[in-house]
Amino acid sequence: VSDGAEKKKMLEKAVAGFSEFAVGDGTTDLFIESVLGRGLANLELGETADGERDLRYVLDAKEAAADKKQKAQIALVDAYLRNNQVQKAIDGSKGFGSAGGENASALKYLRIRALVLGAKQPGAAGDRYRQEAISLMEQLRRQGGTWAQRVDAVLAAASSEDPAKWAAAGGGSFATWQLARTAVAKGDCKQAVPLLQDMLKSEDADVKPRSGDAGYLLAVCQFQAGQQ
C-alpha cells in the first residue's frame, strides 16, 4: 500500500471517528473539538466544501474557545490560498488581531500572501491591498527569525515584475529598503541602484537611520559596475 493510500485511509477513519462525537448538544467542548477535527481532516482529504462547513461552524460558535477559532481560521484561509480563492482568503483572514502568539503571526502571514495576490488587481483595489500588505510585512518582520525570512521571500517574489510599484506602496522606507537589499544580495544592482538613490534623496525621517547602509550598498553596486 502506498503512503498516499495509507494516509487517505487514516484521514477517512479520522473523519468517521470525529463524526461519532459530533452529535447531540452542539455547544459542548467535545462537539466543537470533534467538528474542528473533522473539518481539518476533510481539508487534508481534499473535501473542501465539507471542511469549510465544519470550520465555519467552529468560527461562528459562541461557545468555541479562542484557540479553536484561531485553528479553524488559519486552516480555512490556508485552504482558500491553496485553491486560489483569493477574495475568500482576503475576507477570511480579517480579524487576526484577536489571535495571540504564533497563531496571530501565522494568520498575519497568510493575510499577507492573500493581499499580495489581491494586489494583482488593477486600480484602487489592487493599490489598497498592496499598501496593507506592506504595512503587515513591516509589522511581522519586526518579530525576526523565520518570520522575517518569510516576509523577505514574499516581498521579493511579489515585486519581481514591478519593484517601483511595491516600493511606493508603503508609507515609509521599509519596502524600498527591503527590496534594495534583497536585490543587492541577488547581485541585481540594476534593480537596487534606483531604489537606493531614491532613499538617499529622501527627506523622510524614517529614511535617515538607513541612509548610511543605503550609501554603503550603493557604493558596492557602483564598485561592481566599475569592475565590469
CSV table of C-alpha atoms in Angstrom, one decimal:
chain,number,residue,atom,x,y,z
A,1,VAL,CA,0.0,0.0,0.0
A,2,SER,CA,1.4,3.4,-1.0
A,3,ASP,CA,2.0,6.1,1.6
A,4,GLY,CA,-0.7,8.2,-0.1
A,5,ALA,CA,-3.3,5.5,0.1
A,6,GLU,CA,-2.4,4.8,3.7
A,7,LYS,CA,-2.7,8.5,4.6
A,8,LYS,CA,-6.1,8.7,2.9
A,9,LYS,CA,-7.4,5.7,4.8
A,10,MET,CA,-6.2,7.2,8.1
A,11,LEU,CA,-7.9,10.5,7.3
A,12,GLU,CA,-11.1,8.8,6.3
A,13,LYS,CA,-11.0,6.9,9.7
A,14,ALA,CA,-10.4,10.2,11.5
A,15,VAL,CA,-13.4,11.8,9.8
A,16,ALA,CA,-15.6,8.8,10.7
A,17,GLY,CA,-14.3,8.9,14.3
A,18,PHE,CA,-14.9,12.6,14.8
A,19,SER,CA,-18.4,12.3,13.3
A,20,GLU,CA,-19.3,9.8,16.0
A,21,PHE,CA,-18.7,12.5,18.6
A,22,ALA,CA,-20.2,15.4,16.6
A,23,VAL,CA,-23.7,14.6,17.7
A,24,GLY,CA,-26.1,15.9,20.3
A,25,ASP,CA,-25.5,19.2,22.1
A,26,GLY,CA,-23.7,21.4,19.6
A,27,THR,CA,-22.4,23.8,22.3
A,28,THR,CA,-20.2,21.3,24.2
A,29,ASP,CA,-16.4,21.3,24.0
A,30,LEU,CA,-16.4,17.7,22.8
A,31,PHE,CA,-18.8,18.6,19.9
A,32,ILE,CA,-16.8,21.6,18.8
A,33,GLU,CA,-13.5,19.8,19.1
A,34,SER,CA,-14.9,16.9,17.0
A,35,VAL,CA,-16.3,19.3,14.3
A,36,LEU,CA,-12.9,21.1,14.2
A,37,GLY,CA,-11.0,17.8,13.9
A,38,ARG,CA,-13.4,16.5,11.2
A,39,GLY,CA,-13.0,19.8,9.3
A,40,LEU,CA,-9.2,19.7,9.3
A,41,ALA,CA,-9.2,16.0,8.2
A,42,ASN,CA,-11.7,16.8,5.4
A,43,LEU,CA,-9.4,19.6,4.1
A,44,GLU,CA,-6.5,17.2,4.1
A,45,LEU,CA,-8.6,14.8,2.1
A,46,GLY,CA,-9.4,17.5,-0.5
A,47,GLU,CA,-13.1,17.6,0.6
A,48,THR,CA,-13.0,21.4,0.7
A,49,ALA,CA,-16.8,22.0,0.9
A,50,ASP,CA,-17.2,19.6,3.9
A,51,GLY,CA,-14.1,21.0,5.6
A,52,GLU,CA,-15.2,24.6,5.1
A,53,ARG,CA,-18.7,23.9,6.5
A,54,ASP,CA,-17.2,22.4,9.7
A,55,LEU,CA,-14.6,25.1,10.2
A,56,ARG,CA,-17.2,27.8,9.7
A,57,TYR,CA,-19.3,26.2,12.3
A,58,VAL,CA,-16.4,26.5,14.8
A,59,LEU,CA,-15.8,30.1,13.8
A,60,ASP,CA,-19.5,31.0,14.3
A,61,ALA,CA,-20.0,29.1,17.5
A,62,LYS,CA,-20.2,31.4,20.5
A,63,GLU,CA,-19.1,28.6,22.8
A,64,ALA,CA,-15.9,27.8,20.9
A,65,ALA,CA,-12.7,28.7,22.7
A,66,ALA,CA,-10.4,31.3,21.1
A,67,ASP,CA,-7.7,28.8,20.3
A,68,LYS,CA,-10.2,26.6,18.5
A,69,LYS,CA,-11.4,29.6,16.4
A,70,GLN,CA,-7.8,30.5,15.6
A,71,LYS,CA,-7.0,27.0,14.4
A,72,ALA,CA,-10.2,27.0,12.3
A,73,GLN,CA,-9.5,30.4,10.7
A,74,ILE,CA,-5.8,29.5,9.9
A,75,ALA,CA,-6.8,26.2,8.3
A,76,LEU,CA,-9.6,27.8,6.3
A,77,VAL,CA,-7.5,30.7,4.9
A,78,ASP,CA,-4.7,28.3,4.1
A,79,ALA,CA,-7.2,26.1,2.2
A,80,TYR,CA,-8.5,29.1,0.3
A,81,LEU,CA,-5.0,30.1,-0.8
A,82,ARG,CA,-4.2,26.5,-1.9
A,83,ASN,CA,-7.3,26.6,-4.0
A,84,ASN,CA,-6.5,30.1,-5.4
A,85,GLN,CA,-9.7,31.5,-3.9
A,86,VAL,CA,-8.1,34.9,-3.4
A,87,GLN,CA,-11.0,37.0,-2.3
A,88,LYS,CA,-12.2,34.3,0.1
A,89,ALA,CA,-8.7,34.3,1.6
A,90,ILE,CA,-8.6,38.1,2.0
A,91,ASP,CA,-12.1,38.1,3.6
A,92,GLY,CA,-11.4,35.1,5.8
A,93,SER,CA,-8.1,36.4,7.2
A,94,LYS,CA,-9.6,39.6,8.7
A,95,GLY,CA,-9.6,39.9,12.5
A,96,PHE,CA,-6.2,38.4,13.1
A,97,GLY,CA,-5.7,40.9,15.9
A,98,SER,CA,-7.8,38.8,18.2
A,99,ALA,CA,-5.4,35.9,17.9
A,100,GLY,CA,-2.4,35.6,20.2
A,101,GLY,CA,1.2,34.4,19.9
A,102,GLU,CA,2.2,32.3,17.0
A,103,ASN,CA,-1.4,32.0,15.8
A,104,ALA,CA,-1.5,35.7,15.2
A,105,SER,CA,1.7,35.6,13.3
A,106,ALA,CA,0.6,32.7,11.2
A,107,LEU,CA,-2.7,34.4,10.3
A,108,LYS,CA,-0.9,37.7,9.6
A,109,TYR,CA,1.4,35.8,7.2
A,110,LEU,CA,-1.5,34.1,5.4
A,111,ARG,CA,-3.2,37.5,5.1
A,112,ILE,CA,-0.1,39.0,3.6
A,113,ARG,CA,0.0,36.2,1.0
A,114,ALA,CA,-3.7,36.8,0.2
A,115,LEU,CA,-3.2,40.5,-0.1
A,116,VAL,CA,-0.2,40.0,-2.4
A,117,LEU,CA,-2.4,38.0,-4.8
A,118,GLY,CA,-5.2,40.6,-4.5
A,119,ALA,CA,-2.7,43.4,-5.3
A,120,LYS,CA,-2.5,42.0,-8.9
A,121,GLN,CA,-5.9,43.5,-9.5
A,122,PRO,CA,-5.8,46.8,-11.4
A,123,GLY,CA,-6.9,50.1,-10.0
A,124,ALA,CA,-7.7,51.2,-6.5
A,125,ALA,CA,-8.4,47.8,-5.1
A,126,GLY,CA,-5.0,46.5,-6.0
A,127,ASP,CA,-3.3,49.6,-4.6
A,128,ARG,CA,-5.2,49.2,-1.3
A,129,TYR,CA,-4.3,45.6,-1.0
A,130,ARG,CA,-0.6,46.4,-1.8
A,131,GLN,CA,-0.5,49.1,0.9
A,132,GLU,CA,-2.0,46.9,3.6
A,133,ALA,CA,0.4,44.0,2.6
A,134,ILE,CA,3.4,46.3,3.0
A,135,SER,CA,2.2,47.5,6.4
A,136,LEU,CA,1.7,44.0,7.7
A,137,MET,CA,5.0,42.9,6.3
A,138,GLU,CA,6.7,45.6,8.3
A,139,GLN,CA,4.9,44.5,11.5
A,140,LEU,CA,5.7,40.8,11.0
A,141,ARG,CA,9.3,41.4,10.0
A,142,ARG,CA,10.0,43.0,13.4
A,143,GLN,CA,9.5,39.6,15.0
A,144,GLY,CA,12.7,38.5,13.3
A,145,GLY,CA,13.7,34.8,12.8
A,146,THR,CA,11.8,32.8,10.3
A,147,TRP,CA,9.0,35.3,10.0
A,148,ALA,CA,11.5,38.0,8.8
A,149,GLN,CA,12.8,35.5,6.2
A,150,ARG,CA,9.3,34.6,5.0
A,151,VAL,CA,8.4,38.3,4.6
A,152,ASP,CA,11.5,39.0,2.6
A,153,ALA,CA,10.8,36.0,0.3
A,154,VAL,CA,7.2,37.0,-0.2
A,155,LEU,CA,8.1,40.7,-0.9
A,156,ALA,CA,10.9,39.7,-3.3
A,157,ALA,CA,8.6,37.4,-5.3
A,158,ALA,CA,5.7,39.9,-5.3
A,159,SER,CA,7.8,42.8,-6.5
A,160,SER,CA,9.7,40.9,-9.2
A,161,GLU,CA,7.6,42.3,-12.0
A,162,ASP,CA,7.3,45.9,-10.8
A,163,PRO,CA,9.7,46.8,-7.9
A,164,ALA,CA,8.9,50.5,-8.1
A,165,LYS,CA,5.2,50.0,-7.5
A,166,TRP,CA,5.8,48.0,-4.4
A,167,ALA,CA,8.5,50.4,-3.1
A,168,ALA,CA,6.0,53.2,-3.5
A,169,ALA,CA,3.2,51.3,-1.7
A,170,GLY,CA,4.5,51.8,1.8
A,171,GLY,CA,4.1,55.0,3.8
A,172,GLY,CA,7.9,54.9,4.7
A,173,SER,CA,11.1,53.4,3.5
A,174,PHE,CA,10.5,49.8,4.7
A,175,ALA,CA,9.6,48.4,1.3
A,176,THR,CA,12.2,50.4,-0.6
A,177,TRP,CA,14.9,49.2,1.7
A,178,GLN,CA,13.9,45.6,1.8
A,179,LEU,CA,13.7,45.4,-2.0
A,180,ALA,CA,17.1,47.2,-2.4
A,181,ARG,CA,19.0,45.0,0.0
A,182,THR,CA,17.4,41.8,-1.5
A,183,ALA,CA,18.3,42.9,-5.0
A,184,VAL,CA,22.0,43.6,-3.9
A,185,ALA,CA,22.1,40.2,-2.2
A,186,LYS,CA,21.0,38.6,-5.5
A,187,GLY,CA,23.6,40.6,-7.5
A,188,ASP,CA,20.8,42.6,-9.2
A,189,CYS,CA,22.3,46.1,-8.9
A,190,LYS,CA,20.3,47.3,-11.9
A,191,GLN,CA,17.2,47.0,-9.7
A,192,ALA,CA,18.9,48.1,-6.5
A,193,VAL,CA,20.6,51.3,-7.6
A,194,PRO,CA,17.5,53.5,-8.4
A,195,LEU,CA,15.9,52.3,-5.1
A,196,LEU,CA,19.0,53.3,-3.1
A,197,GLN,CA,19.3,56.6,-4.9
A,198,ASP,CA,15.7,57.4,-4.1
A,199,MET,CA,16.4,56.7,-0.4
A,200,LEU,CA,19.4,58.9,-0.3
A,201,LYS,CA,17.5,61.8,-1.9
A,202,SER,CA,14.6,61.4,0.5
A,203,GLU,CA,14.0,63.8,3.4
A,204,ASP,CA,11.7,61.4,5.2
A,205,ALA,CA,12.6,61.0,8.9
A,206,ASP,CA,12.3,57.2,8.8
A,207,VAL,CA,14.9,57.1,5.9
A,208,LYS,CA,17.7,58.8,7.9
A,209,PRO,CA,18.6,55.8,10.1
A,210,ARG,CA,19.0,53.7,7.0
A,211,SER,CA,20.9,56.2,4.9
A,212,GLY,CA,24.3,55.1,5.9
A,213,ASP,CA,23.6,51.5,5.0
A,214,ALA,CA,21.9,52.6,1.8
A,215,GLY,CA,25.0,54.6,0.8
A,216,TYR,CA,27.2,51.6,1.5
A,217,LEU,CA,25.2,49.3,-0.7
A,218,LEU,CA,25.1,52.0,-3.4
A,219,ALA,CA,28.9,52.2,-3.3
A,220,VAL,CA,29.1,48.4,-3.5
A,221,CYS,CA,27.0,48.4,-6.7
A,222,GLN,CA,29.0,51.3,-8.2
A,223,PHE,CA,32.2,49.5,-7.4
A,224,GLN,CA,30.9,46.3,-9.1
A,225,ALA,CA,29.8,48.3,-12.1
A,226,GLY,CA,33.3,49.7,-12.4
A,227,GLN,CA,34.8,46.2,-12.3
A,228,GLN,CA,32.8,45.0,-15.2
